[in-house]
PDB file of N, CA, C and O in Angstrom:
ATOM      1  N   MET X 516     109.753 105.560  74.723  1.00 48.00           N
ATOM      2  CA  MET X 516     110.186 104.697  75.675  1.00 48.00           C
ATOM      3  C   MET X 516     109.396 104.609  76.986  1.00 48.00           C
ATOM      4  O   MET X 516     110.381 105.983  77.298  1.00 48.00           O
ATOM      5  N   ASN X 517     109.178 104.036  77.537  1.00 62.00           N
ATOM      6  CA  ASN X 517     108.211 104.335  78.928  1.00 62.00           C
ATOM      7  C   ASN X 517     108.553 103.038  79.663  1.00 62.00           C
ATOM      8  O   ASN X 517     107.423 102.732  80.372  1.00 62.00           O
ATOM      9  N   ASP X 518     109.362 102.982  80.021  1.00 71.00           N
ATOM     10  CA  ASP X 518     110.422 102.406  80.567  1.00 71.00           C
ATOM     11  C   ASP X 518     109.686 102.270  82.321  1.00 71.00           C
ATOM     12  O   ASP X 518     110.153 103.546  82.808  1.00 71.00           O
ATOM     13  N   HIS X 519     109.610 101.428  82.813  1.00 72.00           N
ATOM     14  CA  HIS X 519     109.040 101.597  84.380  1.00 72.00           C
ATOM     15  C   HIS X 519     110.443 101.223  84.885  1.00 72.00           C
ATOM     16  O   HIS X 519     111.035 100.114  85.238  1.00 72.00           O
ATOM     17  N   ARG X 520     110.749 102.228  85.777  1.00 81.00           N
ATOM     18  CA  ARG X 520     112.360 102.232  86.494  1.00 81.00           C
ATOM     19  C   ARG X 520     111.174 102.006  88.062  1.00 81.00           C
ATOM     20  O   ARG X 520     110.438 102.225  88.846  1.00 81.00           O
ATOM     21  N   PRO X 521     112.553 100.850  88.835  1.00 85.00           N
ATOM     22  CA  PRO X 521     111.384  99.792  90.289  1.00 85.00           C
ATOM     23  C   PRO X 521     111.603 101.494  91.096  1.00 85.00           C
ATOM     24  O   PRO X 521     112.668 102.095  91.192  1.00 85.00           O
ATOM     25  N   GLU X 522     110.864 100.984  91.857  1.00 83.00           N
ATOM     26  CA  GLU X 522     111.110 102.100  93.073  1.00 83.00           C
ATOM     27  C   GLU X 522     110.588 101.428  94.292  1.00 83.00           C
ATOM     28  O   GLU X 522     110.324 100.215  94.252  1.00 83.00           O
ATOM     29  N   VAL X 523     110.824 101.982  95.504  1.00 86.00           N
ATOM     30  CA  VAL X 523     110.655 101.135  96.644  1.00 86.00           C
ATOM     31  C   VAL X 523     109.140 101.039  97.396  1.00 86.00           C
ATOM     32  O   VAL X 523     108.933  99.957  97.444  1.00 86.00           O
ATOM     33  N   ALA X 524     108.207 101.776  96.376  1.00 86.00           N
ATOM     34  CA  ALA X 524     107.050 101.240  96.866  1.00 86.00           C
ATOM     35  C   ALA X 524     106.805  99.733  96.010  1.00 86.00           C
ATOM     36  O   ALA X 524     105.983  99.079  96.242  1.00 86.00           O
ATOM     37  N   ASP X 525     107.825  99.854  94.650  1.00 90.00           N
ATOM     38  CA  ASP X 525     107.106  98.350  94.204  1.00 90.00           C
ATOM     39  C   ASP X 525     107.746  97.171  95.215  1.00 90.00           C
ATOM     40  O   ASP X 525     106.891  95.944  94.632  1.00 90.00           O
ATOM     41  N   VAL X 526     108.808  97.193  95.805  1.00 92.00           N
ATOM     42  CA  VAL X 526     109.444  96.372  96.839  1.00 92.00           C
ATOM     43  C   VAL X 526     107.954  96.271  97.640  1.00 92.00           C
ATOM     44  O   VAL X 526     107.819  94.791  98.307  1.00 92.00           O
ATOM     45  N   PHE X 527     107.706  96.937  98.656  1.00 93.00           N
ATOM     46  CA  PHE X 527     106.231  97.331  99.413  1.00 93.00           C
ATOM     47  C   PHE X 527     105.030  96.256  98.583  1.00 93.00           C
ATOM     48  O   PHE X 527     104.523  95.435  99.263  1.00 93.00           O
ATOM     49  N   ARG X 528     104.958  96.850  98.008  1.00 92.00           N
ATOM     50  CA  ARG X 528     104.005  95.943  97.242  1.00 92.00           C
ATOM     51  C   ARG X 528     104.155  94.386  96.957  1.00 92.00           C
ATOM     52  O   ARG X 528     103.232  93.468  96.783  1.00 92.00           O
ATOM     53  N   THR X 529     105.217  94.195  96.324  1.00 95.00           N
ATOM     54  CA  THR X 529     105.840  92.894  95.919  1.00 95.00           C
ATOM     55  C   THR X 529     105.790  91.797  97.040  1.00 95.00           C
ATOM     56  O   THR X 529     105.058  90.761  97.046  1.00 95.00           O
ATOM     57  N   TYR X 530     106.321  92.314  98.320  1.00 96.00           N
ATOM     58  CA  TYR X 530     106.318  91.556  99.523  1.00 96.00           C
ATOM     59  C   TYR X 530     106.072  91.917 100.696  1.00 96.00           C
ATOM     60  O   TYR X 530     105.880  90.925 101.849  1.00 96.00           O
ATOM     61  N   GLU X 531     104.666  92.687 100.404  1.00 95.00           N
ATOM     62  CA  GLU X 531     103.412  92.895 101.376  1.00 95.00           C
ATOM     63  C   GLU X 531     103.544  91.680 102.147  1.00 95.00           C
ATOM     64  O   GLU X 531     103.418  91.659 103.503  1.00 95.00           O
ATOM     65  N   LYS X 532     102.817  90.535 101.670  1.00 97.00           N
ATOM     66  CA  LYS X 532     102.387  89.636 102.590  1.00 97.00           C
ATOM     67  C   LYS X 532     103.428  88.842 103.316  1.00 97.00           C
ATOM     68  O   LYS X 532     103.053  88.672 104.095  1.00 97.00           O
ATOM     69  N   GLU X 533     104.477  88.723 102.827  1.00 97.00           N
ATOM     70  CA  GLU X 533     105.279  87.891 103.312  1.00 97.00           C
ATOM     71  C   GLU X 533     105.722  88.723 104.536  1.00 97.00           C
ATOM     72  O   GLU X 533     106.569  88.509 105.567  1.00 97.00           O
ATOM     73  N   PHE X 534     106.189  90.073 104.950  1.00 96.00           N
ATOM     74  CA  PHE X 534     106.367  91.298 105.496  1.00 96.00           C
ATOM     75  C   PHE X 534     105.242  91.264 106.780  1.00 96.00           C
ATOM     76  O   PHE X 534     106.265  90.972 107.925  1.00 96.00           O
ATOM     77  N   PHE X 535     103.862  91.394 105.960  1.00 97.00           N
ATOM     78  CA  PHE X 535     103.212  91.543 107.538  1.00 97.00           C
ATOM     79  C   PHE X 535     102.897  89.790 108.280  1.00 97.00           C
ATOM     80  O   PHE X 535     102.812  90.245 109.184  1.00 97.00           O
ATOM     81  N   ALA X 536     103.418  88.773 107.414  1.00 97.00           N
ATOM     82  CA  ALA X 536     103.054  87.406 107.921  1.00 97.00           C
ATOM     83  C   ALA X 536     103.996  87.381 109.037  1.00 97.00           C
ATOM     84  O   ALA X 536     103.841  86.995 110.170  1.00 97.00           O
ATOM     85  N   LYS X 537     105.359  88.051 108.933  1.00 97.00           N
ATOM     86  CA  LYS X 537     106.675  87.980 109.813  1.00 97.00           C
ATOM     87  C   LYS X 537     106.983  89.072 110.799  1.00 97.00           C
ATOM     88  O   LYS X 537     106.936  88.875 111.902  1.00 97.00           O
ATOM     89  N   TRP X 538     106.517  90.220 110.382  1.00 96.00           N
ATOM     90  CA  TRP X 538     106.041  91.040 111.077  1.00 96.00           C
ATOM     91  C   TRP X 538     104.976  92.014 111.513  1.00 96.00           C
ATOM     92  O   TRP X 538     105.274  93.275 112.725  1.00 96.00           O
ATOM     93  N   GLY X 539     103.791  92.069 110.864  1.00 95.00           N
ATOM     94  CA  GLY X 539     103.118  92.302 111.079  1.00 95.00           C
ATOM     95  C   GLY X 539     102.416  92.919 112.717  1.00 95.00           C
ATOM     96  O   GLY X 539     101.958  93.524 113.336  1.00 95.00           O
ATOM     97  N   HIS X 540     103.028  91.359 113.550  1.00 96.00           N
ATOM     98  CA  HIS X 540     102.407  91.717 114.810  1.00 96.00           C
ATOM     99  C   HIS X 540     103.235  92.623 115.851  1.00 96.00           C
ATOM    100  O   HIS X 540     103.167  92.953 116.997  1.00 96.00           O
ATOM    101  N   VAL X 541     103.937  93.062 115.450  1.00 97.00           N
ATOM    102  CA  VAL X 541     105.201  93.804 116.288  1.00 97.00           C
ATOM    103  C   VAL X 541     105.049  95.213 115.618  1.00 97.00           C
ATOM    104  O   VAL X 541     105.587  96.338 116.566  1.00 97.00           O
ATOM    105  N   LEU X 542     104.499  95.717 114.627  1.00 96.00           N
ATOM    106  CA  LEU X 542     104.314  97.075 113.765  1.00 96.00           C
ATOM    107  C   LEU X 542     103.310  97.735 114.739  1.00 96.00           C
ATOM    108  O   LEU X 542     102.068  97.334 115.213  1.00 96.00           O
ATOM    109  N   SER X 543     103.931  99.251 114.985  1.00 95.00           N
ATOM    110  CA  SER X 543     102.773 100.178 115.915  1.00 95.00           C
ATOM    111  C   SER X 543     101.644 100.442 114.627  1.00 95.00           C
ATOM    112  O   SER X 543     101.971 100.677 113.454  1.00 95.00           O
ATOM    113  N   PRO X 544     100.826 101.126 115.445  1.00 94.00           N
ATOM    114  CA  PRO X 544      99.915 101.938 114.331  1.00 94.00           C
ATOM    115  C   PRO X 544     100.597 102.982 113.054  1.00 94.00           C
ATOM    116  O   PRO X 544     100.335 103.342 112.153  1.00 94.00           O
ATOM    117  N   GLN X 545     101.747 103.876 113.915  1.00 91.00           N
ATOM    118  CA  GLN X 545     102.464 104.629 113.010  1.00 91.00           C
ATOM    119  C   GLN X 545     102.848 104.069 111.924  1.00 91.00           C
ATOM    120  O   GLN X 545     102.924 104.377 110.686  1.00 91.00           O
ATOM    121  N   GLN X 546     103.709 102.748 112.043  1.00 92.00           N
ATOM    122  CA  GLN X 546     104.653 101.974 111.222  1.00 92.00           C
ATOM    123  C   GLN X 546     103.685 101.525 110.344  1.00 92.00           C
ATOM    124  O   GLN X 546     103.776 101.591 109.052  1.00 92.00           O
ATOM    125  N   ARG X 547     102.434 101.299 110.411  1.00 93.00           N
ATOM    126  CA  ARG X 547     101.580 100.365 109.555  1.00 93.00           C
ATOM    127  C   ARG X 547     101.299 101.290 108.302  1.00 93.00           C
ATOM    128  O   ARG X 547     101.064 101.056 107.183  1.00 93.00           O
ATOM    129  N   LYS X 548     100.905 102.541 109.309  1.00 88.00           N
ATOM    130  CA  LYS X 548     100.546 103.606 108.378  1.00 88.00           C
ATOM    131  C   LYS X 548     101.655 104.575 107.565  1.00 88.00           C
ATOM    132  O   LYS X 548     101.249 104.663 106.211  1.00 88.00           O
ATOM    133  N   ALA X 549     102.610 104.255 108.341  1.00 88.00           N
ATOM    134  CA  ALA X 549     103.901 104.607 106.913  1.00 88.00           C
ATOM    135  C   ALA X 549     104.052 103.289 105.911  1.00 88.00           C
ATOM    136  O   ALA X 549     104.471 104.156 104.767  1.00 88.00           O
ATOM    137  N   PHE X 550     103.876 102.334 106.057  1.00 91.00           N
ATOM    138  CA  PHE X 550     104.221 100.860 105.253  1.00 91.00           C
ATOM    139  C   PHE X 550     102.883 101.450 104.067  1.00 91.00           C
ATOM    140  O   PHE X 550     103.203 101.752 103.130  1.00 91.00           O
ATOM    141  N   GLU X 551     101.525 101.824 104.696  1.00 87.00           N
ATOM    142  CA  GLU X 551     101.049 101.616 103.845  1.00 87.00           C
ATOM    143  C   GLU X 551     101.002 102.534 102.736  1.00 87.00           C
ATOM    144  O   GLU X 551     100.328 103.236 101.782  1.00 87.00           O
ATOM    145  N   ALA X 552     101.283 104.111 103.276  1.00 84.00           N
ATOM    146  CA  ALA X 552     101.508 105.551 102.691  1.00 84.00           C
ATOM    147  C   ALA X 552     102.576 104.826 101.513  1.00 84.00           C
ATOM    148  O   ALA X 552     102.541 105.177 100.246  1.00 84.00           O
ATOM    149  N   ILE X 553     103.755 104.368 101.632  1.00 84.00           N
ATOM    150  CA  ILE X 553     104.931 103.809 100.701  1.00 84.00           C
ATOM    151  C   ILE X 553     104.193 103.030  99.783  1.00 84.00           C
ATOM    152  O   ILE X 553     104.613 103.021  99.104  1.00 84.00           O
ATOM    153  N   ARG X 554     103.543 102.029 100.353  1.00 86.00           N
ATOM    154  CA  ARG X 554     102.977 101.015  99.438  1.00 86.00           C
ATOM    155  C   ARG X 554     101.914 101.543  98.177  1.00 86.00           C
ATOM    156  O   ARG X 554     102.154 101.765  97.290  1.00 86.00           O
ATOM    157  N   ASP X 555     101.582 102.517  98.843  1.00 81.00           N
ATOM    158  CA  ASP X 555     100.262 103.054  98.052  1.00 81.00           C
ATOM    159  C   ASP X 555     101.086 104.124  97.274  1.00 81.00           C
ATOM    160  O   ASP X 555     100.349 105.255  96.248  1.00 81.00           O
ATOM    161  N   CYS X 556     102.246 104.933  97.455  1.00 74.00           N
ATOM    162  CA  CYS X 556     102.598 106.054  96.452  1.00 74.00           C
ATOM    163  C   CYS X 556     102.765 105.779  95.261  1.00 74.00           C
ATOM    164  O   CYS X 556     102.716 105.131  94.288  1.00 74.00           O
ATOM    165  N   ARG X 557     102.458 107.330  94.351  1.00 71.00           N
ATOM    166  CA  ARG X 557     102.075 107.562  93.274  1.00 71.00           C
ATOM    167  C   ARG X 557     100.944 106.446  92.757  1.00 71.00           C
ATOM    168  O   ARG X 557     101.165 105.747  91.431  1.00 71.00           O
ATOM    169  N   THR X 558      99.922 105.763  93.600  1.00 70.00           N
ATOM    170  CA  THR X 558      99.377 105.270  92.973  1.00 70.00           C
ATOM    171  C   THR X 558      97.591 106.060  93.354  1.00 70.00           C
ATOM    172  O   THR X 558      97.383 106.772  94.058  1.00 70.00           O
ATOM    173  N   ALA X 559      96.546 105.269  92.733  1.00 62.00           N
ATOM    174  CA  ALA X 559      95.377 106.337  92.740  1.00 62.00           C
ATOM    175  C   ALA X 559      94.447 106.028  94.110  1.00 62.00           C
ATOM    176  O   ALA X 559      93.479 106.961  94.762  1.00 62.00           O
ATOM    177  N   ALA X 560      95.040 105.195  94.940  1.00 63.00           N
ATOM    178  CA  ALA X 560      94.676 104.828  96.418  1.00 63.00           C
ATOM    179  C   ALA X 560      94.749 106.296  97.282  1.00 63.00           C
ATOM    180  O   ALA X 560      94.233 106.836  98.316  1.00 63.00           O
ATOM    181  N   LEU X 561      96.202 107.124  96.959  1.00 60.00           N
ATOM    182  CA  LEU X 561      96.411 108.877  97.295  1.00 60.00           C
ATOM    183  C   LEU X 561      96.222 109.468  96.725  1.00 60.00           C
ATOM    184  O   LEU X 561      96.268 110.726  97.444  1.00 60.00           O
ATOM    185  N   GLY X 562      95.107 109.369  95.809  1.00 62.00           N
ATOM    186  CA  GLY X 562      94.619 110.157  94.973  1.00 62.00           C
ATOM    187  C   GLY X 562      95.513 111.140  93.871  1.00 62.00           C
ATOM    188  O   GLY X 562      96.394 110.402  94.130  1.00 62.00           O
ATOM    189  N   GLY X 563      95.102 111.776  93.078  1.00 60.00           N
ATOM    190  CA  GLY X 563      96.147 112.831  92.072  1.00 60.00           C
ATOM    191  C   GLY X 563      95.329 113.759  91.404  1.00 60.00           C
ATOM    192  O   GLY X 563      93.755 114.140  91.449  1.00 60.00           O
ATOM    193  N   HIS X 564      95.940 114.049  90.373  1.00 57.00           N
ATOM    194  CA  HIS X 564      95.003 115.027  89.226  1.00 57.00           C
ATOM    195  C   HIS X 564      95.265 115.158  88.283  1.00 57.00           C
ATOM    196  O   HIS X 564      96.361 114.012  87.809  1.00 57.00           O
ATOM    197  N   VAL X 565      95.381 115.685  87.293  1.00 59.00           N
ATOM    198  CA  VAL X 565      94.883 115.456  85.586  1.00 59.00           C
ATOM    199  C   VAL X 565      95.898 116.471  85.366  1.00 59.00           C
ATOM    200  O   VAL X 565      95.498 117.399  85.610  1.00 59.00           O
ATOM    201  N   GLU X 566      97.122 116.069  84.318  1.00 59.00           N
ATOM    202  CA  GLU X 566      97.462 117.036  83.808  1.00 59.00           C
ATOM    203  C   GLU X 566      97.866 117.312  82.127  1.00 59.00           C
ATOM    204  O   GLU X 566      97.292 116.414  81.689  1.00 59.00           O
ATOM    205  N   TYR X 567      97.567 118.306  82.174  1.00 52.00           N
ATOM    206  CA  TYR X 567      97.754 118.335  80.461  1.00 52.00           C
ATOM    207  C   TYR X 567      99.615 118.472  80.037  1.00 52.00           C
ATOM    208  O   TYR X 567     100.444 118.513  80.388  1.00 52.00           O
ATOM    209  N   VAL X 568      99.713 117.162  79.060  1.00 53.00           N
ATOM    210  CA  VAL X 568     100.952 117.154  78.506  1.00 53.00           C
ATOM    211  C   VAL X 568     101.550 118.147  77.425  1.00 53.00           C
ATOM    212  O   VAL X 568     100.983 118.497  76.791  1.00 53.00           O
ATOM    213  N   GLU X 569     102.796 118.678  77.830  1.00 53.00           N
ATOM    214  CA  GLU X 569     103.343 120.071  77.176  1.00 53.00           C
ATOM    215  C   GLU X 569     103.443 119.685  75.466  1.00 53.00           C
ATOM    216  O   GLU X 569     103.041 120.293  74.815  1.00 53.00           O
ATOM    217  N   GLN X 570     103.540 118.334  75.359  1.00 55.00           N
ATOM    218  CA  GLN X 570     104.182 117.685  74.060  1.00 55.00           C
ATOM    219  C   GLN X 570     102.551 117.869  73.512  1.00 55.00           C
ATOM    220  O   GLN X 570     102.718 117.727  71.980  1.00 55.00           O
ATOM    221  N   CYS X 571     101.678 117.814  74.130  1.00 63.00           N
ATOM    222  CA  CYS X 571     100.355 117.066  72.905  1.00 63.00           C
ATOM    223  C   CYS X 571      98.677 118.398  73.060  1.00 63.00           C
ATOM    224  O   CYS X 571      98.348 118.083  73.588  1.00 63.00           O
ATOM    225  N   ASP X 572      99.571 119.618  73.067  1.00 64.00           N
ATOM    226  CA  ASP X 572      98.520 120.523  73.457  1.00 64.00           C
ATOM    227  C   ASP X 572      97.854 120.423  72.091  1.00 64.00           C
ATOM    228  O   ASP X 572      96.361 120.692  72.344  1.00 64.00           O
ATOM    229  N   THR X 573      97.859 119.958  70.888  1.00 70.00           N
ATOM    230  CA  THR X 573      96.606 120.277  70.114  1.00 70.00           C
ATOM    231  C   THR X 573      95.746 118.847  70.038  1.00 70.00           C
ATOM    232  O   THR X 573      94.789 119.372  69.487  1.00 70.00           O
ATOM    233  N   CYS X 574      96.214 117.874  70.521  1.00 75.00           N
ATOM    234  CA  CYS X 574      95.355 116.798  70.895  1.00 75.00           C
ATOM    235  C   CYS X 574      94.635 116.783  72.274  1.00 75.00           C
ATOM    236  O   CYS X 574      93.409 116.062  72.487  1.00 75.00           O
ATOM    237  N   GLY X 575      95.389 117.410  73.147  1.00 68.00           N
ATOM    238  CA  GLY X 575      94.529 117.546  74.431  1.00 68.00           C
ATOM    239  C   GLY X 575      94.765 116.216  75.319  1.00 68.00           C
ATOM    240  O   GLY X 575      94.025 116.354  76.284  1.00 68.00           O
ATOM    241  N   HIS X 576      95.479 115.401  75.021  1.00 70.00           N
ATOM    242  CA  HIS X 576      95.727 114.270  75.851  1.00 70.00           C
ATOM    243  C   HIS X 576      96.398 114.543  77.217  1.00 70.00           C
ATOM    244  O   HIS X 576      96.871 115.661  77.459  1.00 70.00           O
ATOM    245  N   LEU X 577      95.264 113.935  78.051  1.00 68.00           N
ATOM    246  CA  LEU X 577      95.471 114.133  79.494  1.00 68.00           C
ATOM    247  C   LEU X 577      96.147 112.913  80.159  1.00 68.00           C
ATOM    248  O   LEU X 577      96.665 111.682  79.476  1.00 68.00           O
ATOM    249  N   VAL X 578      97.073 113.040  81.301  1.00 67.00           N
ATOM    250  CA  VAL X 578      97.897 111.974  81.926  1.00 67.00           C
ATOM    251  C   VAL X 578      97.650 112.440  83.723  1.00 67.00           C
ATOM    252  O   VAL X 578      97.290 113.508  84.030  1.00 67.00           O
ATOM    253  N   ASN X 579      97.299 111.111  84.050  1.00 63.00           N
ATOM    254  CA  ASN X 579      97.257 111.295  85.367  1.00 63.00           C
ATOM    255  C   ASN X 579      98.539 111.628  86.413  1.00 63.00           C
ATOM    256  O   ASN X 579      99.441 110.511  86.076  1.00 63.00           O
ATOM    257  N   ALA X 580      98.302 112.316  87.315  1.00 65.00           N
ATOM    258  CA  ALA X 580      99.749 112.382  88.095  1.00 65.00           C
ATOM    259  C   ALA X 580      99.093 111.975  89.718  1.00 65.00           C
ATOM    260  O   ALA X 580      98.431 112.559  90.273  1.00 65.00           O
ATOM    261  N   TYR X 581      99.348 110.952  90.179  1.00 61.00           N
ATOM    262  CA  TYR X 581      99.233 110.890  91.372  1.00 61.00           C
ATOM    263  C   TYR X 581      99.837 111.272  92.075  1.00 61.00           C
ATOM    264  O   TYR X 581     101.141 111.526  91.988  1.00 61.00           O
ATOM    265  N   ASN X 582      99.540 111.589  93.544  1.00 63.00           N
ATOM    266  CA  ASN X 582     100.302 112.053  94.707  1.00 63.00           C
ATOM    267  C   ASN X 582     101.323 111.151  95.445  1.00 63.00           C
ATOM    268  O   ASN X 582     101.070 109.828  95.199  1.00 63.00           O
ATOM    269  N   SER X 583     102.308 111.463  96.161  1.00 67.00           N
ATOM    270  CA  SER X 583     103.491 110.492  96.491  1.00 67.00           C
ATOM    271  C   SER X 583     103.143 110.170  97.933  1.00 67.00           C
ATOM    272  O   SER X 583     101.786 111.010  98.020  1.00 67.00           O
ATOM    273  N   CYS X 584     103.520 110.028  98.280  1.00 64.00           N
ATOM    274  CA  CYS X 584     103.480 109.178  99.586  1.00 64.00           C
ATOM    275  C   CYS X 584     104.152 110.479 100.759  1.00 64.00           C
ATOM    276  O   CYS X 584     103.389 110.684 101.895  1.00 64.00           O
ATOM    277  N   ILE X 585     104.651 111.184 100.607  1.00 63.00           N
ATOM    278  CA  ILE X 585     104.781 112.795 100.659  1.00 63.00           C
ATOM    279  C   ILE X 585     103.700 113.357 100.965  1.00 63.00           C
ATOM    280  O   ILE X 585     103.455 113.993 102.442  1.00 63.00           O
ATOM    281  N   MET X 586     102.611 113.610  99.986  1.00 46.00           N
ATOM    282  CA  MET X 586     101.678 114.550 100.244  1.00 46.00           C
ATOM    283  C   MET X 586     100.661 113.698 101.457  1.00 46.00           C
ATOM    284  O   MET X 586     100.464 114.438 102.203  1.00 46.00           O
ATOM    285  N   GLU X 587     100.861 112.355 101.394  1.00 48.00           N
ATOM    286  CA  GLU X 587     100.121 111.848 102.498  1.00 48.00           C
ATOM    287  C   GLU X 587     100.667 112.277 103.877  1.00 48.00           C
ATOM    288  O   GLU X 587      99.584 112.549 105.090  1.00 48.00           O
ATOM    289  N   SER X 588     101.981 112.103 103.824  1.00 50.00           N
ATOM    290  CA  SER X 588     102.435 112.267 105.532  1.00 50.00           C
ATOM    291  C   SER X 588     101.919 113.606 106.202  1.00 50.00           C
ATOM    292  O   SER X 588     102.040 114.047 106.511  1.00 50.00           O
ATOM    293  N   LEU X 589     101.601 114.893 105.067  1.00 46.00           N
ATOM    294  CA  LEU X 589     101.277 115.806 105.217  1.00 46.00           C
ATOM    295  C   LEU X 589     100.228 116.314 105.941  1.00 46.00           C
ATOM    296  O   LEU X 589      99.997 117.195 106.530  1.00 46.00           O
ATOM    297  N   PHE X 590      99.087 115.113 105.541  1.00 46.00           N
ATOM    298  CA  PHE X 590      97.973 115.182 106.371  1.00 46.00           C
ATOM    299  C   PHE X 590      97.636 114.479 107.419  1.00 46.00           C
ATOM    300  O   PHE X 590      98.407 113.485 107.804  1.00 46.00           O
TER     301      PHE X 590
END
């Protein structure tokens, strides 16, 4: 079972347009950067790496593991 569990980033992506329409004019550059990092959390936008799945050693199945927004804030 591979159910998607809702995350804060899902809310940011869903309501981004409405949020920026209402509040975008008062956000500082740092707040905008934080919003974008959270929105892009665990997506290809922040980069990632490929992992071997432990259960699939025989077939060599690969899984993308995208970086979290925590990694973005370190740079």
